[in-house]
PDB file of C-alpha atoms and ligand atoms in Angstrom:
ATOM      1  CA  MET A   1      78.425  66.030 -77.689  1.00  0.00           C
ATOM      2  CA  ALA A   2      79.903  67.608 -74.655  1.00  0.00           C
ATOM      3  CA  LEU A   3      81.002  71.034 -73.611  1.00  0.00           C
ATOM      4  CA  ARG A   4      84.738  71.297 -73.195  1.00  0.00           C
ATOM      5  CA  LYS A   5      86.643  73.723 -71.030  1.00  0.00           C
ATOM      6  CA  ILE A   6      88.172  76.630 -72.935  1.00  0.00           C
ATOM      7  CA  ILE A   7      91.700  77.209 -71.721  1.00  0.00           C
ATOM      8  CA  HIS A   8      92.983  80.712 -71.179  1.00  0.00           C
ATOM      9  CA  ASP A   9      96.107  82.695 -71.998  1.00  0.00           C
ATOM     10  CA  GLY A  10      98.812  81.564 -69.599  1.00  0.00           C
ATOM     11  CA  ASP A  11      98.131  77.882 -70.237  1.00  0.00           C
ATOM     12  CA  PRO A  12     101.229  76.516 -72.015  1.00  0.00           C
ATOM     13  CA  LEU A  13      99.092  74.389 -74.371  1.00  0.00           C
ATOM     14  CA  LEU A  14      98.005  77.571 -76.181  1.00  0.00           C
ATOM     15  CA  ARG A  15     101.662  78.182 -77.085  1.00  0.00           C
ATOM     16  CA  LYS A  16     102.330  74.849 -78.741  1.00  0.00           C
ATOM     17  CA  ARG A  17     102.111  73.925 -82.410  1.00  0.00           C
ATOM     18  CA  SER A  18      99.174  71.617 -83.093  1.00  0.00           C
ATOM     19  CA  ARG A  19      99.692  68.339 -84.935  1.00  0.00           C
ATOM     20  CA  GLU A  20      98.342  67.427 -88.385  1.00  0.00           C
ATOM     21  CA  VAL A  21      95.305  65.165 -88.524  1.00  0.00           C
ATOM     22  CA  LYS A  22      96.263  62.051 -90.509  1.00  0.00           C
ATOM     23  CA  GLU A  23      92.759  60.640 -90.783  1.00  0.00           C
ATOM     24  CA  VAL A  24      89.297  61.925 -89.875  1.00  0.00           C
ATOM     25  CA  THR A  25      88.383  59.326 -87.274  1.00  0.00           C
ATOM     26  CA  ASP A  26      85.429  59.132 -84.884  1.00  0.00           C
ATOM     27  CA  HIS A  27      87.731  60.714 -82.341  1.00  0.00           C
ATOM     28  CA  ILE A  28      88.197  63.767 -84.599  1.00  0.00           C
ATOM     29  CA  ARG A  29      84.474  63.917 -85.432  1.00  0.00           C
ATOM     30  CA  GLY A  30      83.711  63.848 -81.696  1.00  0.00           C
ATOM     31  CA  LEU A  31      86.221  66.636 -81.136  1.00  0.00           C
ATOM     32  CA  VAL A  32      84.551  68.737 -83.855  1.00  0.00           C
ATOM     33  CA  ASP A  33      81.062  68.149 -82.365  1.00  0.00           C
ATOM     34  CA  ASP A  34      82.331  69.249 -78.974  1.00  0.00           C
ATOM     35  CA  MET A  35      84.041  72.291 -80.491  1.00  0.00           C
ATOM     36  CA  TRP A  36      80.795  73.459 -82.118  1.00  0.00           C
ATOM     37  CA  GLU A  37      78.899  73.049 -78.865  1.00  0.00           C
ATOM     38  CA  THR A  38      81.615  74.781 -76.853  1.00  0.00           C
ATOM     39  CA  MET A  39      81.944  77.667 -79.329  1.00  0.00           C
ATOM     40  CA  TYR A  40      78.203  78.379 -79.498  1.00  0.00           C
ATOM     41  CA  ASP A  41      77.871  78.078 -75.718  1.00  0.00           C
ATOM     42  CA  ALA A  42      80.610  80.692 -75.299  1.00  0.00           C
ATOM     43  CA  GLY A  43      79.113  82.972 -77.964  1.00  0.00           C
ATOM     44  CA  GLY A  44      82.170  82.775 -80.208  1.00  0.00           C
ATOM     45  CA  VAL A  45      82.436  82.844 -84.005  1.00  0.00           C
ATOM     46  CA  GLY A  46      85.480  80.585 -84.204  1.00  0.00           C
ATOM     47  CA  LEU A  47      87.349  78.045 -82.153  1.00  0.00           C
ATOM     48  CA  ALA A  48      90.598  76.142 -82.620  1.00  0.00           C
ATOM     49  CA  ALA A  49      91.180  72.697 -81.097  1.00  0.00           C
ATOM     50  CA  PRO A  50      94.107  73.851 -78.914  1.00  0.00           C
ATOM     51  CA  GLN A  51      91.676  76.209 -77.151  1.00  0.00           C
ATOM     52  CA  VAL A  52      90.003  73.121 -75.699  1.00  0.00           C
ATOM     53  CA  GLY A  53      93.392  71.552 -74.973  1.00  0.00           C
ATOM     54  CA  ALA A  54      93.499  69.281 -78.063  1.00  0.00           C
ATOM     55  CA  LEU A  55      96.699  69.942 -80.013  1.00  0.00           C
ATOM     56  CA  ARG A  56      95.277  68.986 -83.398  1.00  0.00           C
ATOM     57  CA  ARG A  57      95.002  71.123 -86.553  1.00  0.00           C
ATOM     58  CA  VAL A  58      91.235  71.524 -86.452  1.00  0.00           C
ATOM     59  CA  ILE A  59      89.192  74.734 -86.446  1.00  0.00           C
ATOM     60  CA  VAL A  60      85.506  75.602 -86.616  1.00  0.00           C
ATOM     61  CA  ILE A  61      84.113  78.933 -87.808  1.00  0.00           C
ATOM     62  CA  ASP A  62      80.581  80.304 -88.019  1.00  0.00           C
ATOM     63  CA  VAL A  63      80.437  83.936 -89.125  1.00  0.00           C
ATOM     64  CA  THR A  64      76.838  83.763 -90.352  1.00  0.00           C
ATOM     65  CA  GLU A  65      75.267  87.196 -89.892  1.00  0.00           C
ATOM     66  CA  PRO A  66      72.632  87.145 -87.157  1.00  0.00           C
ATOM     67  CA  GLU A  67      69.147  87.820 -88.498  1.00  0.00           C
ATOM     68  CA  ASP A  68      68.047  91.421 -88.278  1.00  0.00           C
ATOM     69  CA  GLU A  69      65.219  91.430 -85.740  1.00  0.00           C
ATOM     70  CA  GLU A  70      64.145  94.963 -86.562  1.00  0.00           C
ATOM     71  CA  GLU A  71      63.425  94.136 -90.146  1.00  0.00           C
ATOM     72  CA  ASP A  72      60.102  95.411 -91.403  1.00  0.00           C
ATOM     73  CA  ASP A  73      57.491  92.633 -91.400  1.00  0.00           C
ATOM     74  CA  ASP A  74      56.334  93.567 -94.880  1.00  0.00           C
ATOM     75  CA  ALA A  75      59.793  93.348 -96.290  1.00  0.00           C
ATOM     76  CA  GLU A  76      60.747  90.135 -97.943  1.00  0.00           C
ATOM     77  CA  GLN A  77      62.670  88.001 -95.477  1.00  0.00           C
ATOM     78  CA  THR A  78      65.883  86.734 -96.913  1.00  0.00           C
ATOM     79  CA  PRO A  79      67.523  84.120 -94.725  1.00  0.00           C
ATOM     80  CA  PRO A  80      71.129  84.952 -93.859  1.00  0.00           C
ATOM     81  CA  GLU A  81      73.841  83.315 -95.900  1.00  0.00           C
ATOM     82  CA  ILE A  82      75.297  80.508 -93.790  1.00  0.00           C
ATOM     83  CA  ILE A  83      79.048  81.011 -93.512  1.00  0.00           C
ATOM     84  CA  LYS A  84      80.182  78.039 -91.499  1.00  0.00           C
ATOM     85  CA  TYR A  85      83.200  75.766 -91.901  1.00  0.00           C
ATOM     86  CA  VAL A  86      85.071  72.915 -90.296  1.00  0.00           C
ATOM     87  CA  LEU A  87      88.690  73.129 -91.430  1.00  0.00           C
ATOM     88  CA  ILE A  88      91.092  70.274 -90.836  1.00  0.00           C
ATOM     89  CA  ASN A  89      94.806  70.858 -91.540  1.00  0.00           C
ATOM     90  CA  PRO A  90      94.064  74.326 -92.967  1.00  0.00           C
ATOM     91  CA  GLU A  91      96.779  75.941 -95.084  1.00  0.00           C
ATOM     92  CA  ILE A  92      96.923  79.542 -96.215  1.00  0.00           C
ATOM     93  CA  MET A  93      97.393  79.493 -99.995  1.00  0.00           C
ATOM     94  CA  GLU A  94      97.148  83.234-100.638  1.00  0.00           C
ATOM     95  CA  ALA A  95      96.876  86.341 -98.531  1.00  0.00           C
ATOM     96  CA  SER A  96      96.273  89.793 -99.993  1.00  0.00           C
ATOM     97  CA  GLU A  97      98.852  92.525 -99.639  1.00  0.00           C
ATOM     98  CA  GLU A  98      95.995  94.835 -98.838  1.00  0.00           C
ATOM     99  CA  THR A  99      95.345  94.828 -95.116  1.00  0.00           C
ATOM    100  CA  VAL A 100      92.479  95.773 -92.829  1.00  0.00           C
ATOM    101  CA  THR A 101      92.676  97.034 -89.284  1.00  0.00           C
ATOM    102  CA  ALA A 102      89.923  95.636 -87.096  1.00  0.00           C
ATOM    103  CA  LYS A 103      88.932  94.878 -83.544  1.00  0.00           C
ATOM    104  CA  GLU A 104      89.440  91.319 -82.365  1.00  0.00           C
ATOM    105  CA  GLY A 105      88.748  89.267 -79.297  1.00  0.00           C
ATOM    106  CA  CYS A 106      89.403  85.684 -78.277  1.00  0.00           C
ATOM    107  CA  LEU A 107      87.606  83.186 -76.055  1.00  0.00           C
ATOM    108  CA  SER A 108      91.013  82.306 -74.576  1.00  0.00           C
ATOM    109  CA  VAL A 109      91.673  85.946 -73.638  1.00  0.00           C
ATOM    110  CA  PRO A 110      88.417  86.806 -71.878  1.00  0.00           C
ATOM    111  CA  GLY A 111      87.388  90.381 -71.190  1.00  0.00           C
ATOM    112  CA  MET A 112      89.882  91.891 -73.607  1.00  0.00           C
ATOM    113  CA  SER A 113      89.932  93.118 -77.174  1.00  0.00           C
ATOM    114  CA  GLY A 114      92.584  94.514 -79.434  1.00  0.00           C
ATOM    115  CA  ILE A 115      93.275  96.191 -82.731  1.00  0.00           C
ATOM    116  CA  VAL A 116      94.869  93.867 -85.256  1.00  0.00           C
ATOM    117  CA  VAL A 117      96.128  94.438 -88.808  1.00  0.00           C
ATOM    118  CA  ARG A 118      95.641  91.428 -91.072  1.00  0.00           C
ATOM    119  CA  PRO A 119      95.412  90.675 -94.802  1.00  0.00           C
ATOM    120  CA  ALA A 120      92.035  91.771 -96.160  1.00  0.00           C
ATOM    121  CA  ARG A 121      91.497  88.559 -98.156  1.00  0.00           C
ATOM    122  CA  VAL A 122      92.767  85.017 -97.837  1.00  0.00           C
ATOM    123  CA  LYS A 123      92.476  81.752 -99.667  1.00  0.00           C
ATOM    124  CA  VAL A 124      92.719  78.655 -97.482  1.00  0.00           C
ATOM    125  CA  ARG A 125      92.838  74.996 -98.382  1.00  0.00           C
ATOM    126  CA  ALA A 126      91.695  72.398 -95.871  1.00  0.00           C
ATOM    127  CA  PHE A 127      89.960  69.066 -95.413  1.00  0.00           C
ATOM    128  CA  ASP A 128      86.333  68.902 -94.347  1.00  0.00           C
ATOM    129  CA  ILE A 129      84.707  66.547 -91.849  1.00  0.00           C
ATOM    130  CA  ASP A 130      84.444  63.867 -94.567  1.00  0.00           C
ATOM    131  CA  GLY A 131      88.146  64.137 -95.323  1.00  0.00           C
ATOM    132  CA  GLU A 132      87.489  65.916 -98.640  1.00  0.00           C
ATOM    133  CA  SER A 133      89.834  68.691 -99.724  1.00  0.00           C
ATOM    134  CA  PHE A 134      88.247  72.096-100.342  1.00  0.00           C
ATOM    135  CA  GLU A 135      89.208  75.735-100.706  1.00  0.00           C
ATOM    136  CA  VAL A 136      87.621  78.760 -99.130  1.00  0.00           C
ATOM    137  CA  GLU A 137      88.219  82.394-100.054  1.00  0.00           C
ATOM    138  CA  GLY A 138      87.258  84.933 -97.484  1.00  0.00           C
ATOM    139  CA  GLU A 139      87.237  88.615 -96.745  1.00  0.00           C
ATOM    140  CA  GLY A 140      85.874  90.655 -93.863  1.00  0.00           C
ATOM    141  CA  MET A 141      84.839  88.626 -90.827  1.00  0.00           C
ATOM    142  CA  LEU A 142      85.611  85.339 -92.538  1.00  0.00           C
ATOM    143  CA  ALA A 143      89.194  86.315 -93.419  1.00  0.00           C
ATOM    144  CA  LYS A 144      89.761  87.605 -89.911  1.00  0.00           C
ATOM    145  CA  ALA A 145      88.382  84.404 -88.352  1.00  0.00           C
ATOM    146  CA  LEU A 146      90.411  82.134 -90.654  1.00  0.00           C
ATOM    147  CA  LEU A 147      93.662  83.947 -89.882  1.00  0.00           C
ATOM    148  CA  HIS A 148      92.954  84.211 -86.155  1.00  0.00           C
ATOM    149  CA  GLU A 149      92.105  80.518 -85.798  1.00  0.00           C
ATOM    150  CA  ILE A 150      94.989  79.309 -87.974  1.00  0.00           C
ATOM    151  CA  ASP A 151      97.346  81.358 -85.764  1.00  0.00           C
ATOM    152  CA  HIS A 152      96.092  79.318 -82.789  1.00  0.00           C
ATOM    153  CA  LEU A 153      97.403  76.169 -84.494  1.00  0.00           C
ATOM    154  CA  GLU A 154     100.889  77.725 -84.421  1.00  0.00           C
ATOM    155  CA  GLY A 155     100.610  78.768 -80.791  1.00  0.00           C
ATOM    156  CA  VAL A 156     100.044  82.428 -81.687  1.00  0.00           C
ATOM    157  CA  LEU A 157      97.460  84.613 -79.944  1.00  0.00           C
ATOM    158  CA  TYR A 158      96.120  87.840 -81.448  1.00  0.00           C
ATOM    159  CA  THR A 159      97.595  89.694 -78.472  1.00  0.00           C
ATOM    160  CA  ASP A 160     101.062  88.835 -79.861  1.00  0.00           C
ATOM    161  CA  ILE A 161     100.452  90.780 -83.051  1.00  0.00           C
ATOM    162  CA  ALA A 162      97.910  93.393 -81.923  1.00  0.00           C
ATOM    163  CA  GLU A 163      98.720  97.092 -82.206  1.00  0.00           C
ATOM    164  CA  SER A 164      96.976  97.584 -78.880  1.00  0.00           C
ATOM    165  CA  VAL A 165      94.999  95.500 -76.408  1.00  0.00           C
ATOM    166  CA  GLU A 166      92.607  96.823 -73.808  1.00  0.00           C
ATOM    167  CA  GLU A 167      89.993  95.679 -71.348  1.00  0.00           C
ATOM    168  CA  ASN A 168      86.486  95.650 -72.696  1.00  0.00           C
ATOM    169  CA  LYS A 169      84.373  98.542 -71.491  1.00  0.00           C
ATOM    170  CA  PRO A 170      81.868  97.646 -68.776  1.00  0.00           C
ATOM    171  CA  GLU A 171      78.972  98.990 -70.925  1.00  0.00           C
ATOM    172  CA  GLY A 172      79.613  96.197 -73.406  1.00  0.00           C
ATOM    173  CA  ALA A 173      79.211  93.589 -70.685  1.00  0.00           C
ATOM    174  CA  ASP A 174      75.625  94.675 -70.052  1.00  0.00           C
ATOM    175  CA  GLU A 175      74.465  94.006 -73.577  1.00  0.00           C
TER     176      GLU A 175
HETATM  177 ZN1   ZN B 201      91.191  82.968 -80.377  1.00  0.00          ZN
END
């Protein structure tokens, strides 16, 4: 595995449509390994291949809730539900008419965040790392991540569709 460089808004590669993956080869598996490492290193919850300069329809998402450190020791510890996916050639099958308005950021647009309106629920079909077809239905963080990352495959950044975009407050940077 290796860390890859995350490219930033202004790089023309982020504006291109990514190509379908015809077969899950070692090359694609290596790309996915590197994407996981790069995403976790950057503290992100999702990453699309074009963000590391690879114009392939591959995304990784991990929206597992971090464990609550302030939980009472006597309370029964329930491990967080792992919500983690590799999606190859993802396709949106259904998107709810109901929308949610939420804050969004992007590793390719550092230091900024914006308010984005997106469908509240989506159903996506994709291939996994073994080349098996699967479907995922998501709401909340998962829906937001799926839609945000799939947009990257079309060369779309959240800043294109955001109601507003602003610089992150300095207080946030200290946390
Ligand atoms: Zn992004």
